[in-house]
């Protein structure tokens, strides 16, 4: 499961970062004071206890990180209403404990940890009150895609397979819990948009097989590790077939019936969060949460309009460079329809992605002094979800070193995957984008666990989008079409600011958003529709990319202007990434401190 897919297991607040209540974190607001080892130890113990609670409460996440034990690796998260309520009470109790600690008595390093830890607790508590957990699935992830978890758990020993089988036996209970959440959502009017939910029946149907060997859940058992004895293989395979036939398929059948007959008819005809209980307030919180700023939806909408206009001007110049004789709309249609810009087969598309990645890798040393130890690989997005998935995504490595990072690419309908977007996509998702940043962060052993493994979207995705500009420094975008592809991706994230706020705050319809996207970007219509439906399902998340990138570009320009010949791009990037994923205000303070230290050096 991707980081995105973990969101619907209950890790939305913890994983993605953001804010609630006190939006700006000012690390300089805590006055220096003598260090008290007792207070430091008390705080460290509180962080450690909460991390252990996180692993126990979110066993899916523990398995994903490679930190699970046999008990954790054999169960799913408890998604009952009572369990969700108890988790919220835990966060409230932990917040009381952290408020009882005087941050002035902490060591310098723990002052930042204190602020970030407290902030995450506050946003968890505020997120809970808007009851987004009553909409537990969407077209990109949920209980209909539980089989994908097998890609991220260790399956090398008999015990590993037995743990996985135990987990499979608990799927009917998890489906029941999700159904209860959805039924509660119906009764309280907290419902998703019908247009996105219409995609899900076909996804659930993929779990309704006639023969157990056809099940997506059987795939790990079809090719069991050769180190396992044949008699054990046969036993595990037979047990998997029995669980699939007797438990999993009937449970999904009942869930399908509920979804089609009760849930789907009750979904909203509207698209935006504004049309839900406390919808506008909920969206305002998500804007603060995902951007780590005090920007309002209206301010972000205007930033988006300005960035769209800027990108248009640059795209017009590139279009002229190609010698195309026609309007912008005609040029975009040419890019969408001319066969020269597309591969004919999924295999050719995959090989081209692989070649691009290998071309980028050796160039990274030009821009970074510190690189991660963990490598990354390339995989295709699973066929079961590819039609409803985005163009690509990245999954970080396992914390125990048992799994590399992986850059997943969508090979579905290669005739809709433009060649001129492949370079910019690769620098965003792999290196110097997500893999470099997240793998480095996971290797920061000196930081507490919550900072190594949990992220602020505005930093992670801001870095990914900032990395797209680094493609020029890496020798990419040699031809005008690839440059147009880079601008298309930048335009894409600019458009997000407009359409996300439009849909969820200004009452735009789905079709309005699709039309605006099509009028301003060269992405294929299939990609555009998938993107718009993603924004509908994940209010506010798409704002983080551009807001984070703009701050990073601003800080780089400031550093270059103030340091002149003393500016070193490797040192700048090492400083920018050196504290892991952090809110933008903390990032700005870090860079300002670095600028001053360089100025004062001889």
Coordinates of C-alpha atoms in Angstrom, one line a residue:
X1 CA 0.0 0.0 0.0
X2 CA 1.3 3.5 -0.8
X3 CA 1.6 6.2 1.8
X4 CA -1.7 7.5 0.4
X5 CA -3.4 4.1 0.9
X6 CA -2.4 4.1 4.6
X7 CA -4.5 7.3 5.0
X8 CA -7.8 5.4 5.1
X9 CA -6.5 3.0 7.8
X10 CA -6.8 5.8 10.2
X11 CA -3.3 7.4 9.8
X12 CA -4.5 10.5 8.0
X13 CA -3.4 12.9 10.7
X14 CA -0.3 11.2 11.9
X15 CA 1.1 10.4 8.5
X16 CA 0.6 13.5 6.5
X17 CA 1.3 16.2 9.0
X18 CA -0.3 19.6 9.0
X19 CA -1.8 21.7 11.8
X20 CA -4.7 22.3 14.0
X21 CA -5.2 25.2 16.3
X22 CA -1.7 26.8 16.5
X23 CA -0.7 26.8 12.9
X24 CA 2.7 28.5 12.9
X25 CA 5.5 26.8 14.7
X26 CA 8.2 29.2 15.7
X27 CA 11.2 27.3 17.0
X28 CA 12.8 30.6 18.1
X29 CA 9.9 31.4 20.4
X30 CA 11.3 29.1 23.1
X31 CA 13.9 30.9 25.1
X32 CA 17.3 29.2 25.7
X33 CA 17.5 27.7 29.2
X34 CA 19.7 25.4 31.2
X35 CA 19.2 21.8 30.2
X36 CA 17.5 19.5 32.7
X37 CA 18.3 15.9 32.1
X38 CA 15.2 14.8 34.1
X39 CA 12.9 16.8 31.9
X40 CA 14.6 15.7 28.8
X41 CA 14.3 12.1 29.8
X42 CA 10.6 12.6 30.7
X43 CA 9.9 14.0 27.3
X44 CA 11.9 11.3 25.5
X45 CA 9.9 8.6 27.4
X46 CA 6.6 10.3 26.5
X47 CA 7.6 10.3 22.8
X48 CA 8.7 6.7 23.0
X49 CA 5.5 5.6 24.8
X50 CA 3.4 7.3 22.1
X51 CA 5.4 5.7 19.3
X52 CA 4.8 2.3 20.8
X53 CA 1.1 3.2 21.1
X54 CA 1.1 4.1 17.4
X55 CA 2.6 0.8 16.5
X56 CA 0.1 -1.1 18.6
X57 CA -2.9 0.9 17.3
X58 CA -1.8 0.9 13.7
X59 CA -0.4 -2.6 13.0
X60 CA -0.8 -2.0 9.2
X61 CA 1.6 0.8 9.5
X62 CA 4.0 -1.2 11.7
X63 CA 4.0 -3.9 9.1
X64 CA 4.5 -1.4 6.3
X65 CA 7.6 0.0 8.0
X66 CA 8.9 -3.5 8.7
X67 CA 8.7 -2.9 12.4
X68 CA 5.9 -5.4 13.2
X69 CA 6.2 -8.5 15.4
X70 CA 4.2 -11.7 14.9
X71 CA 1.2 -10.2 16.9
X72 CA 1.1 -6.9 14.9
X73 CA 1.7 -8.7 11.6
X74 CA -1.4 -10.9 12.1
X75 CA -4.0 -8.2 12.5
X76 CA -5.5 -5.0 11.0
X77 CA -6.3 -1.8 12.8
X78 CA -9.4 -1.9 14.9
X79 CA -11.8 0.4 13.0
X80 CA -14.7 0.2 15.4
X81 CA -16.2 3.5 16.5
X82 CA -15.2 2.7 20.1
X83 CA -11.6 2.1 19.1
X84 CA -11.5 5.4 17.2
X85 CA -13.0 7.2 20.2
X86 CA -10.4 5.6 22.5
X87 CA -7.5 6.7 20.2
X88 CA -8.8 10.3 20.3
X89 CA -8.9 10.1 24.1
X90 CA -5.3 8.8 24.1
X91 CA -4.2 11.9 22.1
X92 CA -6.0 14.2 24.5
X93 CA -4.4 12.6 27.5
X94 CA -0.9 12.7 25.9
X95 CA -1.5 16.4 25.0
X96 CA -2.2 17.1 28.7
X97 CA 1.1 15.4 29.6
X98 CA 3.1 17.3 27.1
X99 CA 1.5 20.6 28.2
X100 CA 2.8 19.8 31.7
X101 CA 6.4 19.8 30.4
X102 CA 8.2 23.1 30.4
X103 CA 9.9 23.4 27.0
X104 CA 12.3 25.9 28.3
X105 CA 13.9 23.1 30.3
X106 CA 14.5 20.9 27.3
X107 CA 17.8 20.6 25.4
X108 CA 18.1 22.5 22.1
X109 CA 17.4 19.5 19.9
X110 CA 14.3 18.5 21.9
X111 CA 12.7 22.0 21.7
X112 CA 11.9 21.4 18.0
X113 CA 10.8 17.8 18.8
X114 CA 8.5 19.2 21.5
X115 CA 6.8 21.7 19.1
X116 CA 6.3 19.1 16.4
X117 CA 5.1 16.4 18.7
X118 CA 2.6 18.8 20.3
X119 CA 1.4 20.0 17.0
X120 CA 0.7 16.5 15.7
X121 CA -1.3 15.8 18.8
X122 CA -3.3 19.0 18.3
X123 CA -4.1 18.2 14.7
X124 CA -5.1 14.6 15.5
X125 CA -7.6 15.9 18.0
X126 CA -9.0 18.6 15.7
X127 CA -9.2 16.2 12.7
X128 CA -11.3 13.8 14.8
X129 CA -14.0 16.2 15.5
X130 CA -14.9 16.6 11.8
X131 CA -15.5 12.8 11.6
X132 CA -13.8 12.1 8.3
X133 CA -13.4 8.6 9.5
X134 CA -17.1 8.0 8.6
X135 CA -16.0 8.1 5.0
X136 CA -13.4 5.3 5.2
X137 CA -13.0 4.4 1.5
X138 CA -12.5 6.1 -1.8
X139 CA -11.7 5.1 -5.4
X140 CA -8.0 4.9 -4.7
X141 CA -7.9 3.0 -1.5
X142 CA -9.9 1.2 1.2
X143 CA -11.0 -2.2 2.2
X144 CA -11.6 -3.1 -1.4
X145 CA -7.8 -3.1 -2.0
X146 CA -6.6 -4.9 1.1
X147 CA -4.9 -7.5 -1.0
X148 CA -2.2 -4.9 -1.9
X149 CA -0.9 -5.1 1.6
X150 CA 0.8 -8.4 0.7
X151 CA 3.3 -6.3 -1.3
X152 CA 4.6 -4.6 1.8
X153 CA 4.8 -7.4 4.4
X154 CA 7.6 -9.9 4.8
X155 CA 6.6 -13.3 3.3
X156 CA 9.8 -15.4 3.5
X157 CA 9.1 -17.9 6.3
X158 CA 6.3 -20.2 7.3
X159 CA 5.6 -17.9 10.2
X160 CA 5.3 -14.9 7.9
X161 CA 2.7 -16.8 5.8
X162 CA 0.8 -17.9 8.9
X163 CA 0.7 -14.3 10.2
X164 CA -0.7 -13.3 6.8
X165 CA -3.3 -16.0 6.9
X166 CA -4.4 -14.9 10.3
X167 CA -4.8 -11.4 9.0
X168 CA -6.9 -12.7 6.1
X169 CA -9.2 -14.5 8.6
X170 CA -9.9 -11.1 10.1
X171 CA -11.0 -9.4 6.9
X172 CA -14.7 -10.1 7.4
X173 CA -14.5 -8.3 10.8
X174 CA -12.8 -5.3 9.2
X175 CA -15.4 -5.1 6.5
X176 CA -18.1 -5.1 9.1
X177 CA -16.4 -2.3 11.0
X178 CA -16.1 -0.3 7.8
X179 CA -19.7 -0.9 7.0
X180 CA -20.7 0.4 10.5
X181 CA -18.7 3.6 9.9
X182 CA -20.4 4.1 6.5
X183 CA -23.9 3.4 8.0
X184 CA -23.1 6.0 10.7
X185 CA -22.0 8.4 8.0
X186 CA -25.4 7.9 6.2
X187 CA -27.3 8.7 9.4
X188 CA -25.2 11.8 10.1
X189 CA -25.1 13.2 6.5
X190 CA -21.3 12.8 6.3
X191 CA -21.1 11.3 2.8
X192 CA -18.7 11.3 -0.1
X193 CA -19.5 12.4 -3.7
X194 CA -21.5 9.9 -5.8
X195 CA -19.3 10.5 -8.9
X196 CA -16.2 9.1 -7.1
X197 CA -18.1 6.3 -5.4
X198 CA -19.4 5.0 -8.8
X199 CA -15.9 3.7 -9.4
X200 CA -15.9 1.4 -6.4
X201 CA -18.4 -1.4 -7.2
X202 CA -16.1 -2.7 -10.0
X203 CA -13.2 -2.7 -7.6
X204 CA -15.1 -4.7 -5.0
X205 CA -16.2 -7.1 -7.7
X206 CA -12.6 -8.0 -8.4
X207 CA -12.7 -9.7 -5.0
X208 CA -15.7 -11.9 -5.9
X209 CA -14.0 -14.8 -7.6
X210 CA -15.4 -18.2 -8.4
X211 CA -12.2 -20.1 -7.8
X212 CA -9.9 -19.2 -4.9
X213 CA -6.8 -19.4 -7.2
X214 CA -8.3 -16.4 -9.1
X215 CA -8.3 -14.2 -5.9
X216 CA -5.9 -11.3 -5.6
X217 CA -5.4 -12.6 -2.0
X218 CA -4.1 -15.9 -3.4
X219 CA -1.2 -14.3 -5.4
X220 CA 1.4 -14.5 -2.5
X221 CA 0.6 -18.2 -2.2
X222 CA 1.0 -19.0 -5.9
X223 CA 4.8 -18.7 -5.7
X224 CA 5.8 -19.4 -2.2
X225 CA 9.5 -19.1 -1.3
X226 CA 11.5 -22.2 -2.4
X227 CA 13.1 -22.3 1.0
X228 CA 9.8 -23.6 2.4
X229 CA 9.3 -27.3 2.4
X230 CA 6.8 -28.7 -0.2
X231 CA 4.5 -30.1 2.4
X232 CA 4.3 -26.8 4.2
X233 CA 3.7 -25.0 0.9
X234 CA 0.8 -27.3 0.2
X235 CA -0.6 -26.8 3.7
X236 CA -0.4 -23.0 3.4
X237 CA -2.0 -23.0 0.0
X238 CA -4.8 -25.1 1.1
X239 CA -5.5 -23.0 4.1
X240 CA -5.4 -19.8 1.9
X241 CA -8.0 -21.4 -0.5
X242 CA -10.3 -22.3 2.4
X243 CA -10.1 -18.8 3.9
X244 CA -10.8 -17.2 0.5
X245 CA -13.7 -19.5 -0.3
X246 CA -15.4 -19.7 3.1
X247 CA -14.7 -16.2 4.5
X248 CA -13.2 -13.6 2.2
X249 CA -15.4 -14.0 -0.8
X250 CA -18.7 -14.2 1.2
X251 CA -17.7 -11.2 3.2
X252 CA -17.0 -9.1 0.1
X253 CA -20.2 -10.3 -1.4
X254 CA -22.2 -8.9 1.6
X255 CA -20.1 -5.7 1.5
X256 CA -20.8 -5.3 -2.2
X257 CA -24.5 -5.7 -1.7
X258 CA -24.5 -3.1 1.1
X259 CA -22.4 -0.7 -1.0
X260 CA -24.6 -0.9 -4.1
X261 CA -28.0 -1.1 -2.5
X262 CA -27.6 1.2 0.5
X263 CA -24.5 3.3 0.4
X264 CA -24.3 4.4 -3.2
X265 CA -27.9 5.7 -3.3
X266 CA -27.2 7.7 -0.2
X267 CA -24.0 9.5 -1.5
X268 CA -24.0 13.2 -2.4
X269 CA -24.8 14.5 -5.8
X270 CA -22.6 17.5 -4.9
X271 CA -18.8 17.4 -5.0
X272 CA -17.3 19.8 -2.4
X273 CA -16.7 19.5 1.3
X274 CA -18.8 22.7 1.7
X275 CA -21.9 20.6 1.2
X276 CA -21.3 18.5 4.4
X277 CA -21.9 19.3 8.1
X278 CA -19.5 22.0 9.1
X279 CA -18.0 21.6 5.6
X280 CA -16.4 25.0 5.2
X281 CA -14.9 25.0 8.6
X282 CA -13.6 21.5 8.0
X283 CA -12.0 22.6 4.7
X284 CA -10.4 25.7 6.3
X285 CA -8.8 23.4 8.9
X286 CA -7.5 21.1 6.1
X287 CA -6.0 24.0 4.3
X288 CA -4.1 25.0 7.4
X289 CA -3.3 21.4 8.1
X290 CA -1.9 20.5 4.7
X291 CA 0.0 23.7 4.0
X292 CA 1.2 24.5 7.6
X293 CA 0.3 28.1 7.0
X294 CA -2.4 30.6 7.9
X295 CA -3.4 31.0 4.2
X296 CA -7.1 31.1 3.6
X297 CA -8.8 29.2 0.8
X298 CA -9.5 32.5 -1.1
X299 CA -5.8 33.5 -0.8
X300 CA -4.7 30.1 -2.1
X301 CA -7.2 30.3 -5.0
X302 CA -5.6 33.6 -6.0
X303 CA -2.1 32.2 -5.8
X304 CA -3.2 29.4 -8.1
X305 CA -4.6 31.9 -10.6
X306 CA -1.4 33.8 -10.6
X307 CA 0.7 30.7 -11.0
X308 CA -1.5 29.5 -13.9
X309 CA -1.0 32.8 -15.7
X310 CA 2.8 32.7 -15.2
X311 CA 3.0 29.1 -16.5
X312 CA 0.9 30.0 -19.5
X313 CA 3.3 32.7 -20.5
X314 CA 6.3 30.3 -20.3
X315 CA 4.4 27.5 -22.2
X316 CA 3.5 29.9 -25.0
X317 CA 7.3 30.6 -25.5
X318 CA 8.0 26.9 -25.7
X319 CA 5.2 26.3 -28.1
X320 CA 6.7 29.0 -30.4
X321 CA 10.0 27.3 -30.1
X322 CA 8.6 24.0 -31.5
X323 CA 7.4 25.9 -34.6
X324 CA 3.8 24.8 -34.2
X325 CA 1.5 26.9 -36.2
X326 CA -1.8 27.1 -34.3
X327 CA -3.4 28.1 -31.0
X328 CA -2.5 26.9 -27.6
X329 CA -5.6 24.7 -27.5
X330 CA -4.6 23.2 -30.9
X331 CA -1.1 22.6 -29.6
X332 CA -2.4 20.8 -26.5
X333 CA -4.7 18.7 -28.7
X334 CA -1.7 17.8 -30.9
X335 CA 0.2 16.6 -27.9
X336 CA -2.7 14.6 -26.6
X337 CA -3.4 12.8 -29.9
X338 CA -0.3 12.5 -32.0
X339 CA 1.1 8.9 -31.8
X340 CA 4.7 10.1 -31.7
X341 CA 4.3 11.1 -28.1
X342 CA 3.2 7.7 -26.8
X343 CA 4.4 4.2 -26.5
X344 CA 2.3 1.4 -28.0
X345 CA 2.8 -1.3 -25.3
X346 CA 3.1 -1.3 -21.5
X347 CA 6.4 -3.1 -21.8
X348 CA 7.9 -0.4 -23.9
X349 CA 6.6 2.3 -21.5
X350 CA 8.1 0.5 -18.5
X351 CA 11.5 0.1 -20.2
X352 CA 11.5 3.8 -21.1
X353 CA 10.8 4.7 -17.4
X354 CA 13.7 2.5 -16.3
X355 CA 16.1 4.1 -18.8
X356 CA 15.2 7.6 -17.6
X357 CA 15.8 6.6 -13.9
X358 CA 19.2 5.1 -14.7
X359 CA 20.2 8.2 -16.6
X360 CA 19.3 10.5 -13.7
X361 CA 20.9 8.5 -10.9
X362 CA 24.6 9.3 -11.5
X363 CA 23.9 13.0 -11.9
X364 CA 22.6 13.4 -8.4
X365 CA 26.0 14.0 -6.9
X366 CA 26.2 17.4 -8.6
X367 CA 23.5 18.7 -6.3
X368 CA 23.8 16.8 -3.0
X369 CA 26.5 16.2 -0.5
X370 CA 24.6 13.5 1.4
X371 CA 22.8 10.6 -0.3
X372 CA 20.7 7.8 1.2
X373 CA 22.2 4.3 1.6
X374 CA 19.0 2.6 0.6
X375 CA 18.4 2.1 -3.2
X376 CA 15.1 2.3 -5.0
X377 CA 13.5 0.2 -7.8
X378 CA 10.8 0.6 -10.4
X379 CA 7.5 -1.3 -10.4
X380 CA 4.2 -1.2 -12.3
X381 CA 1.1 -0.1 -10.4
X382 CA -1.0 -3.2 -9.8
X383 CA -3.5 -4.0 -12.6
X384 CA -6.4 -4.2 -10.2
X385 CA -6.2 -0.5 -9.3
X386 CA -4.3 1.0 -12.3
X387 CA -7.4 2.2 -14.2
X388 CA -8.5 4.4 -11.2
X389 CA -5.0 5.3 -10.0
X390 CA -2.8 8.4 -10.7
X391 CA 0.1 8.4 -13.1
X392 CA 2.7 7.3 -10.6
X393 CA 3.5 7.2 -6.9
X394 CA 6.4 6.3 -4.6
X395 CA 6.6 3.9 -1.6
X396 CA 9.5 4.4 0.9
X397 CA 11.8 1.6 2.0
X398 CA 11.1 -0.5 5.1
X399 CA 12.6 0.8 8.3
X400 CA 14.4 -2.5 8.9
X401 CA 16.1 -2.5 5.5
X402 CA 14.1 -5.5 4.2
X403 CA 12.5 -3.6 1.4
X404 CA 13.9 -0.9 -0.9
X405 CA 12.0 2.2 -2.0
X406 CA 9.9 1.8 -5.1
X407 CA 8.8 4.1 -7.8
X408 CA 5.4 2.8 -9.2
X409 CA 4.4 3.8 -12.7
X410 CA 1.0 3.4 -14.3
X411 CA 1.2 1.3 -17.5
X412 CA -2.6 1.1 -18.0
X413 CA -3.5 2.4 -21.5
X414 CA 0.0 3.5 -22.6
X415 CA -1.5 5.5 -25.3
X416 CA -2.6 8.0 -22.6
X417 CA 0.9 8.3 -21.0
X418 CA 2.9 11.0 -22.8
X419 CA 6.6 10.6 -23.3
X420 CA 7.2 14.3 -22.7
X421 CA 6.0 13.9 -19.1
X422 CA 8.2 10.9 -18.1
X423 CA 11.4 12.8 -17.1
X424 CA 9.6 15.3 -14.9
X425 CA 7.5 12.5 -13.3
X426 CA 10.7 10.5 -12.5
X427 CA 12.6 13.3 -10.8
X428 CA 9.5 14.0 -8.6
X429 CA 8.8 10.4 -7.5
X430 CA 12.2 8.9 -7.4
X431 CA 15.4 11.0 -7.3
X432 CA 16.1 13.7 -6.4
X433 CA 12.4 13.7 -5.3
X434 CA 10.6 11.4 -2.9
X435 CA 13.1 8.6 -2.6
X436 CA 16.1 10.8 -1.9
X437 CA 14.2 12.8 0.7
X438 CA 12.3 10.1 2.5
X439 CA 15.1 7.5 2.5
X440 CA 17.5 10.1 4.0
X441 CA 14.9 11.0 6.6
X442 CA 14.4 7.3 7.6
X443 CA 18.2 7.0 8.1
X444 CA 18.4 9.9 10.6
X445 CA 18.9 7.6 13.5
X446 CA 19.4 10.5 16.0
X447 CA 15.8 11.7 15.5
X448 CA 12.8 10.3 17.4
X449 CA 10.8 7.7 15.5
X450 CA 7.8 10.0 14.9
X451 CA 10.1 12.4 12.9
X452 CA 11.8 9.6 11.0
X453 CA 8.6 8.0 9.8
X454 CA 5.9 10.6 9.8
X455 CA 5.6 13.4 7.3
X456 CA 4.2 16.9 6.6
X457 CA 2.7 16.8 3.1
X458 CA 3.7 20.4 2.4
X459 CA 7.4 19.5 2.9
X460 CA 7.4 16.0 1.2
X461 CA 5.3 17.0 -1.8
X462 CA 6.8 20.5 -1.9
X463 CA 10.2 18.9 -2.2
X464 CA 8.9 16.6 -5.0
X465 CA 7.7 19.6 -7.0
X466 CA 10.8 21.6 -6.2
X467 CA 12.8 18.6 -7.5
X468 CA 11.1 18.9 -10.9
X469 CA 12.9 22.2 -11.4
X470 CA 16.2 20.5 -10.5
X471 CA 15.8 18.5 -13.7
X472 CA 17.4 21.4 -15.6
X473 CA 20.4 21.1 -13.3
X474 CA 20.6 17.4 -14.0
X475 CA 20.7 17.7 -17.8
X476 CA 17.1 16.8 -18.5
X477 CA 14.4 18.5 -20.6
X478 CA 16.7 18.8 -23.6
X479 CA 14.0 19.1 -26.2
X480 CA 11.1 21.6 -26.1
X481 CA 8.5 18.9 -25.7
X482 CA 10.1 17.7 -22.4
X483 CA 10.4 21.3 -21.3
X484 CA 6.7 21.7 -22.1
X485 CA 6.2 18.5 -20.0
X486 CA 7.9 20.1 -17.0
X487 CA 5.8 23.2 -17.4
X488 CA 2.7 21.0 -17.7
X489 CA 3.5 19.4 -14.4
X490 CA 4.1 22.8 -12.8
X491 CA 0.9 24.0 -14.3
X492 CA -0.9 20.9 -13.0
X493 CA 0.0 21.8 -9.4
X494 CA -0.9 25.4 -10.0
X495 CA -4.3 24.3 -11.3
X496 CA -4.7 22.3 -8.1
X497 CA -4.8 25.4 -6.1
X498 CA -7.6 26.7 -8.2
X499 CA -9.8 23.6 -8.6
X500 CA -9.4 22.2 -5.1
X501 CA -10.5 25.5 -3.4
X502 CA -13.0 25.9 -6.2
X503 CA -14.6 22.5 -5.5
X504 CA -14.5 22.4 -1.8
X505 CA -15.0 26.1 -0.9
X506 CA -16.5 27.9 -3.8
X507 CA -19.1 25.4 -5.0
X508 CA -17.6 24.4 -8.3
X509 CA -19.0 21.2 -9.9
X510 CA -16.8 18.3 -11.0
X511 CA -17.4 19.3 -14.6
X512 CA -16.3 22.9 -14.0
X513 CA -13.1 21.6 -12.5
X514 CA -12.4 19.2 -15.4
X515 CA -13.1 21.9 -17.9
X516 CA -10.7 24.4 -16.2
X517 CA -8.0 21.7 -16.1
X518 CA -8.5 20.8 -19.7
X519 CA -8.3 24.4 -20.8
X520 CA -5.0 25.0 -19.1
X521 CA -2.9 21.8 -19.2
X522 CA -1.7 19.3 -21.8
X523 CA -2.5 16.2 -19.6
X524 CA -4.7 13.6 -21.1
X525 CA -8.4 13.6 -20.4
X526 CA -8.2 10.3 -18.6
X527 CA -5.5 11.7 -16.2
X528 CA -7.5 14.9 -15.7
X529 CA -10.6 13.0 -14.7
X530 CA -8.7 10.8 -12.3
X531 CA -7.0 13.9 -10.8
X532 CA -10.2 15.8 -10.3
X533 CA -11.8 12.8 -8.6
X534 CA -8.7 12.5 -6.3
X535 CA -9.2 16.1 -5.2
X536 CA -12.8 15.5 -4.5
X537 CA -11.9 12.5 -2.3
X538 CA -9.0 14.1 -0.5
X539 CA -9.9 17.8 0.3
X540 CA -7.0 20.1 0.7
X541 CA -4.2 17.5 0.2
X542 CA -3.4 18.7 -3.3
X543 CA -2.7 22.3 -2.1
X544 CA 0.5 21.2 -0.3
X545 CA 2.6 20.7 -3.4
X546 CA 2.7 24.2 -4.9
X547 CA 2.7 25.9 -1.5
X548 CA 5.7 23.9 -0.4
X549 CA 7.5 24.4 -3.7
X550 CA 7.0 28.1 -3.7
X551 CA 8.5 28.4 -0.2
X552 CA 11.5 26.3 -1.1
X553 CA 12.2 28.3 -4.3
X554 CA 11.8 31.5 -2.3
X555 CA 14.4 30.3 0.3
X556 CA 16.9 29.2 -2.4
X557 CA 16.6 32.6 -4.1
X558 CA 17.0 34.4 -0.8
X559 CA 20.1 32.3 0.0
X560 CA 21.7 33.0 -3.5
X561 CA 21.0 36.7 -3.2
X562 CA 22.4 37.0 0.3
X563 CA 25.4 34.7 -0.1
X564 CA 26.5 35.5 -3.6
X565 CA 29.8 33.6 -4.3
X566 CA 29.5 31.8 -0.9
X567 CA 26.3 30.0 -2.0
X568 CA 26.8 26.3 -2.4
X569 CA 23.9 24.3 -3.8
X570 CA 25.0 21.0 -2.2
X571 CA 25.2 22.7 1.3
X572 CA 21.8 24.4 0.7
X573 CA 20.1 21.1 -0.2
X574 CA 21.8 19.2 2.7
X575 CA 20.5 21.9 5.0
X576 CA 17.0 21.9 3.5
X577 CA 16.7 18.1 3.9
X578 CA 18.8 17.9 7.1
X579 CA 15.9 18.0 9.6
X580 CA 13.6 15.7 7.8
X581 CA 10.0 16.6 7.1
X582 CA 9.1 19.8 8.9
X583 CA 6.5 22.7 8.7
X584 CA 7.4 25.6 6.4
X585 CA 8.0 28.0 9.3
X586 CA 10.6 25.6 10.8
X587 CA 12.2 25.2 7.4
X588 CA 12.5 28.9 7.0
X589 CA 14.1 29.3 10.4
X590 CA 16.6 26.5 9.5
X591 CA 17.6 28.2 6.2
X592 CA 17.9 31.6 7.8
X593 CA 20.2 30.2 10.5
X594 CA 22.3 28.5 7.8
X595 CA 22.6 31.7 5.8
X596 CA 23.8 33.6 8.8
X597 CA 26.4 30.9 9.6
X598 CA 27.7 30.9 6.1
X599 CA 28.0 34.7 6.2
X600 CA 29.9 34.6 9.4
X601 CA 32.3 31.9 8.2
X602 CA 35.7 32.9 6.7

